[in-house]
């Protein structure tokens, strides 16, 4: 293991062009993170007639695949950077292939039957997940290479989260609207898959331009050299990164649990709209309530982070989200429009939960570079993306298990059923107290995060 410190590079202010191009990538990441988490389980249970437990297995299996390939893509991205001077190749490949696979995921008709439909959705979503990882892993590595500044990274990631938040609102509200554009739900899902897939791919492709800007800052950085390695060594490299970097372990643990909490709430949103608020279309208003306040709150979290530090601001956002989610438990007894108010408070916190850990990750990477040498950003972001994937996957699994245990009745498109009271209660709990408890647990690893501003700016 190299202990050579990386060469000093002046922390310059990022250009507006670089920030804009990088932020546009979140149109793609926001769309991919939102729509499958929001509608895929519901698509399987209420359109294809797949049992809730089986639907959860499908979504989880695709995410497990992500966990397997993300560390490999991260290590391969580091080698590509060393060999070609840019991470752009993988990013472009992911951007141009994802729209096709995303559309195919929602192209399966109910007439094929639950078994065939489930298999086809699984295969298409596995391909979609692979394409996304090819883009996402190097994309997350770029901030550590674009700037060395503690506050400049917060600025870069803050604007990214503004676009991410707008993207979540666009896809969370627009996706279901496209699905309801016609009388035929089968064609509606197909239209949603095509339009959303193209929008995601375009946003990803635009952001690939920032890979060249990051590479330009590393010209002449001889320490950023990665050597070819086998698969076993690539996984071993990720394990070593986890073992040697205590700040990374702490931040990853907190972020994984928070991805689980928000993933659980996201997967339950459509069910809350349909069976608690009694309208499929209400999911649009849930998303407006969640994301609308976040558009305004993201710059505020940036200001708070500058004054008290990123880690303290992150803790404040976590506590606020916990309280807002816990308050939604009251909907078990008195459902109503008041739910939107609690969701809006959670949305204010959600803005911080998105921007702050993403701004802390480059600090962790630069700290490791300073003490162990550079050239490993892709390794860190591969593990990070895998952890995020695990969290969101288990969120959908948690909702699916809750539905199965409480007797949720799956249906095919066009069929009306009534859900038992126990299933309605399970839906509310998966949207409220479960994510609140998980978020509360995330404060334990976050408390162990030790990096502060002076550690980065030293």
mmCIF file with all atom_site columns, N, CA, C and O in Angstrom, residues 49 80 90 96-97 109 149 160 165 170 179 182 191 234 242 245 248-250 274 367 394 396:
data_model
loop_
_atom_site.group_PDB
_atom_site.id
_atom_site.type_symbol
_atom_site.label_atom_id
_atom_site.label_alt_id
_atom_site.label_comp_id
_atom_site.label_asym_id
_atom_site.label_entity_id
_atom_site.label_seq_id
_atom_site.pdbx_PDB_ins_code
_atom_site.Cartn_x
_atom_site.Cartn_y
_atom_site.Cartn_z
_atom_site.occupancy
_atom_site.B_iso_or_equiv
_atom_site.pdbx_formal_charge
_atom_site.auth_seq_id
_atom_site.auth_comp_id
_atom_site.auth_asym_id
_atom_site.auth_atom_id
_atom_site.pdbx_PDB_model_num
ATOM 1  N N  . UNK A 1 49  ? -49.913 -8.739  -11.320 1.00 0.00 ? 49  UNK A N  1
ATOM 2  C CA . UNK A 1 49  ? -50.461 -9.759  -10.438 1.00 0.00 ? 49  UNK A CA 1
ATOM 3  C C  . UNK A 1 49  ? -49.425 -10.572 -9.705  1.00 0.00 ? 49  UNK A C  1
ATOM 4  O O  . UNK A 1 49  ? -49.720 -11.664 -9.205  1.00 0.00 ? 49  UNK A O  1
ATOM 5  N N  . UNK A 1 80  ? -9.266  3.014   -15.873 1.00 0.00 ? 80  UNK A N  1
ATOM 6  C CA . UNK A 1 80  ? -9.543  3.786   -17.082 1.00 0.00 ? 80  UNK A CA 1
ATOM 7  C C  . UNK A 1 80  ? -8.992  5.203   -16.958 1.00 0.00 ? 80  UNK A C  1
ATOM 8  O O  . UNK A 1 80  ? -8.440  5.760   -17.910 1.00 0.00 ? 80  UNK A O  1
ATOM 9  N N  . UNK A 1 90  ? -16.907 4.857   -19.457 1.00 0.00 ? 90  UNK A N  1
ATOM 10 C CA . UNK A 1 90  ? -17.948 4.093   -18.781 1.00 0.00 ? 90  UNK A CA 1
ATOM 11 C C  . UNK A 1 90  ? -19.237 4.911   -18.644 1.00 0.00 ? 90  UNK A C  1
ATOM 12 O O  . UNK A 1 90  ? -20.345 4.381   -18.794 1.00 0.00 ? 90  UNK A O  1
ATOM 13 N N  . UNK A 1 96  ? -26.015 5.802   -22.795 1.00 0.00 ? 96  UNK A N  1
ATOM 14 C CA . UNK A 1 96  ? -26.666 5.470   -24.071 1.00 0.00 ? 96  UNK A CA 1
ATOM 15 C C  . UNK A 1 96  ? -27.431 4.143   -24.019 1.00 0.00 ? 96  UNK A C  1
ATOM 16 O O  . UNK A 1 96  ? -28.337 3.916   -24.843 1.00 0.00 ? 96  UNK A O  1
ATOM 17 N N  . UNK A 1 97  ? -27.116 3.266   -23.075 1.00 0.00 ? 97  UNK A N  1
ATOM 18 C CA . UNK A 1 97  ? -27.819 1.980   -23.007 1.00 0.00 ? 97  UNK A CA 1
ATOM 19 C C  . UNK A 1 97  ? -28.982 1.975   -22.020 1.00 0.00 ? 97  UNK A C  1
ATOM 20 O O  . UNK A 1 97  ? -29.933 1.208   -22.189 1.00 0.00 ? 97  UNK A O  1
ATOM 21 N N  . UNK A 1 109 ? -46.536 -6.925  -20.603 1.00 0.00 ? 109 UNK A N  1
ATOM 22 C CA . UNK A 1 109 ? -48.001 -6.870  -20.452 1.00 0.00 ? 109 UNK A CA 1
ATOM 23 C C  . UNK A 1 109 ? -48.515 -7.912  -19.460 1.00 0.00 ? 109 UNK A C  1
ATOM 24 O O  . UNK A 1 109 ? -47.898 -8.976  -19.293 1.00 0.00 ? 109 UNK A O  1
ATOM 25 N N  . UNK A 1 149 ? -11.393 21.952  -2.263  1.00 0.00 ? 149 UNK A N  1
ATOM 26 C CA . UNK A 1 149 ? -11.913 22.843  -1.239  1.00 0.00 ? 149 UNK A CA 1
ATOM 27 C C  . UNK A 1 149 ? -13.064 22.256  -0.444  1.00 0.00 ? 149 UNK A C  1
ATOM 28 O O  . UNK A 1 149 ? -14.005 21.699  -1.003  1.00 0.00 ? 149 UNK A O  1
ATOM 29 N N  . UNK A 1 160 ? -25.948 20.357  -7.174  1.00 0.00 ? 160 UNK A N  1
ATOM 30 C CA . UNK A 1 160 ? -26.352 19.065  -7.719  1.00 0.00 ? 160 UNK A CA 1
ATOM 31 C C  . UNK A 1 160 ? -27.656 18.599  -7.064  1.00 0.00 ? 160 UNK A C  1
ATOM 32 O O  . UNK A 1 160 ? -28.548 18.079  -7.734  1.00 0.00 ? 160 UNK A O  1
ATOM 33 N N  . UNK A 1 165 ? -33.292 17.292  -6.562  1.00 0.00 ? 165 UNK A N  1
ATOM 34 C CA . UNK A 1 165 ? -34.592 17.484  -5.936  1.00 0.00 ? 165 UNK A CA 1
ATOM 35 C C  . UNK A 1 165 ? -35.655 17.814  -6.976  1.00 0.00 ? 165 UNK A C  1
ATOM 36 O O  . UNK A 1 165 ? -36.760 17.260  -6.956  1.00 0.00 ? 165 UNK A O  1
ATOM 37 N N  . UNK A 1 170 ? -39.985 16.058  -10.663 1.00 0.00 ? 170 UNK A N  1
ATOM 38 C CA . UNK A 1 170 ? -40.413 15.878  -12.050 1.00 0.00 ? 170 UNK A CA 1
ATOM 39 C C  . UNK A 1 170 ? -40.806 14.434  -12.323 1.00 0.00 ? 170 UNK A C  1
ATOM 40 O O  . UNK A 1 170 ? -41.886 14.160  -12.869 1.00 0.00 ? 170 UNK A O  1
ATOM 41 N N  . UNK A 1 179 ? -48.225 7.621   -16.825 1.00 0.00 ? 179 UNK A N  1
ATOM 42 C CA . UNK A 1 179 ? -48.855 6.314   -16.689 1.00 0.00 ? 179 UNK A CA 1
ATOM 43 C C  . UNK A 1 179 ? -50.364 6.402   -16.850 1.00 0.00 ? 179 UNK A C  1
ATOM 44 O O  . UNK A 1 179 ? -51.007 5.485   -17.375 1.00 0.00 ? 179 UNK A O  1
ATOM 45 N N  . UNK A 1 182 ? -53.413 7.603   -20.772 1.00 0.00 ? 182 UNK A N  1
ATOM 46 C CA . UNK A 1 182 ? -54.441 6.952   -21.572 1.00 0.00 ? 182 UNK A CA 1
ATOM 47 C C  . UNK A 1 182 ? -55.297 6.026   -20.725 1.00 0.00 ? 182 UNK A C  1
ATOM 48 O O  . UNK A 1 182 ? -55.067 5.849   -19.534 1.00 0.00 ? 182 UNK A O  1
ATOM 49 N N  . UNK A 1 191 ? -45.367 3.995   -22.084 1.00 0.00 ? 191 UNK A N  1
ATOM 50 C CA . UNK A 1 191 ? -45.081 5.391   -22.390 1.00 0.00 ? 191 UNK A CA 1
ATOM 51 C C  . UNK A 1 191 ? -44.204 6.011   -21.300 1.00 0.00 ? 191 UNK A C  1
ATOM 52 O O  . UNK A 1 191 ? -43.234 6.724   -21.589 1.00 0.00 ? 191 UNK A O  1
ATOM 53 N N  . UNK A 1 234 ? -9.677  -6.650  -6.962  1.00 0.00 ? 234 UNK A N  1
ATOM 54 C CA . UNK A 1 234 ? -10.553 -5.477  -6.966  1.00 0.00 ? 234 UNK A CA 1
ATOM 55 C C  . UNK A 1 234 ? -11.448 -5.462  -5.729  1.00 0.00 ? 234 UNK A C  1
ATOM 56 O O  . UNK A 1 234 ? -11.641 -4.418  -5.104  1.00 0.00 ? 234 UNK A O  1
ATOM 57 N N  . UNK A 1 242 ? -12.215 0.129   3.178   1.00 0.00 ? 242 UNK A N  1
ATOM 58 C CA . UNK A 1 242 ? -13.098 0.136   4.338   1.00 0.00 ? 242 UNK A CA 1
ATOM 59 C C  . UNK A 1 242 ? -12.316 -0.027  5.633   1.00 0.00 ? 242 UNK A C  1
ATOM 60 O O  . UNK A 1 242 ? -12.583 0.641   6.628   1.00 0.00 ? 242 UNK A O  1
ATOM 61 N N  . UNK A 1 245 ? -10.003 3.304   6.479   1.00 0.00 ? 245 UNK A N  1
ATOM 62 C CA . UNK A 1 245 ? -10.609 4.632   6.593   1.00 0.00 ? 245 UNK A CA 1
ATOM 63 C C  . UNK A 1 245 ? -11.787 4.601   7.557   1.00 0.00 ? 245 UNK A C  1
ATOM 64 O O  . UNK A 1 245 ? -12.901 4.233   7.190   1.00 0.00 ? 245 UNK A O  1
ATOM 65 N N  . UNK A 1 248 ? -14.713 6.818   6.483   1.00 0.00 ? 248 UNK A N  1
ATOM 66 C CA . UNK A 1 248 ? -15.514 6.222   5.415   1.00 0.00 ? 248 UNK A CA 1
ATOM 67 C C  . UNK A 1 248 ? -16.489 5.198   5.980   1.00 0.00 ? 248 UNK A C  1
ATOM 68 O O  . UNK A 1 248 ? -17.658 5.146   5.580   1.00 0.00 ? 248 UNK A O  1
ATOM 69 N N  . UNK A 1 249 ? -16.030 4.362   6.913   1.00 0.00 ? 249 UNK A N  1
ATOM 70 C CA . UNK A 1 249 ? -16.918 3.377   7.522   1.00 0.00 ? 249 UNK A CA 1
ATOM 71 C C  . UNK A 1 249 ? -18.087 4.054   8.228   1.00 0.00 ? 249 UNK A C  1
ATOM 72 O O  . UNK A 1 249 ? -19.243 3.624   8.110   1.00 0.00 ? 249 UNK A O  1
ATOM 73 N N  . UNK A 1 250 ? -17.782 5.113   8.963   1.00 0.00 ? 250 UNK A N  1
ATOM 74 C CA . UNK A 1 250 ? -18.834 5.811   9.710   1.00 0.00 ? 250 UNK A CA 1
ATOM 75 C C  . UNK A 1 250 ? -19.839 6.470   8.773   1.00 0.00 ? 250 UNK A C  1
ATOM 76 O O  . UNK A 1 250 ? -21.061 6.341   8.942   1.00 0.00 ? 250 UNK A O  1
ATOM 77 N N  . UNK A 1 274 ? -52.859 5.157   -2.798  1.00 0.00 ? 274 UNK A N  1
ATOM 78 C CA . UNK A 1 274 ? -53.972 4.352   -3.280  1.00 0.00 ? 274 UNK A CA 1
ATOM 79 C C  . UNK A 1 274 ? -54.901 3.901   -2.167  1.00 0.00 ? 274 UNK A C  1
ATOM 80 O O  . UNK A 1 274 ? -56.127 3.983   -2.293  1.00 0.00 ? 274 UNK A O  1
ATOM 81 N N  . UNK A 1 367 ? -8.956  12.830  2.184   1.00 0.00 ? 367 UNK A N  1
ATOM 82 C CA . UNK A 1 367 ? -8.220  12.492  3.405   1.00 0.00 ? 367 UNK A CA 1
ATOM 83 C C  . UNK A 1 367 ? -7.444  11.197  3.202   1.00 0.00 ? 367 UNK A C  1
ATOM 84 O O  . UNK A 1 367 ? -6.283  11.069  3.627   1.00 0.00 ? 367 UNK A O  1
ATOM 85 N N  . UNK A 1 394 ? -33.277 -2.798  0.158   1.00 0.00 ? 394 UNK A N  1
ATOM 86 C CA . UNK A 1 394 ? -33.897 -3.324  1.365   1.00 0.00 ? 394 UNK A CA 1
ATOM 87 C C  . UNK A 1 394 ? -35.121 -2.505  1.764   1.00 0.00 ? 394 UNK A C  1
ATOM 88 O O  . UNK A 1 394 ? -36.020 -3.011  2.446   1.00 0.00 ? 394 UNK A O  1
ATOM 89 N N  . UNK A 1 396 ? -37.407 -1.373  -0.417  1.00 0.00 ? 396 UNK A N  1
ATOM 90 C CA . UNK A 1 396 ? -38.487 -2.027  -1.155  1.00 0.00 ? 396 UNK A CA 1
ATOM 91 C C  . UNK A 1 396 ? -38.800 -3.397  -0.565  1.00 0.00 ? 396 UNK A C  1
ATOM 92 O O  . UNK A 1 396 ? -39.967 -3.809  -0.488  1.00 0.00 ? 396 UNK A O  1
#
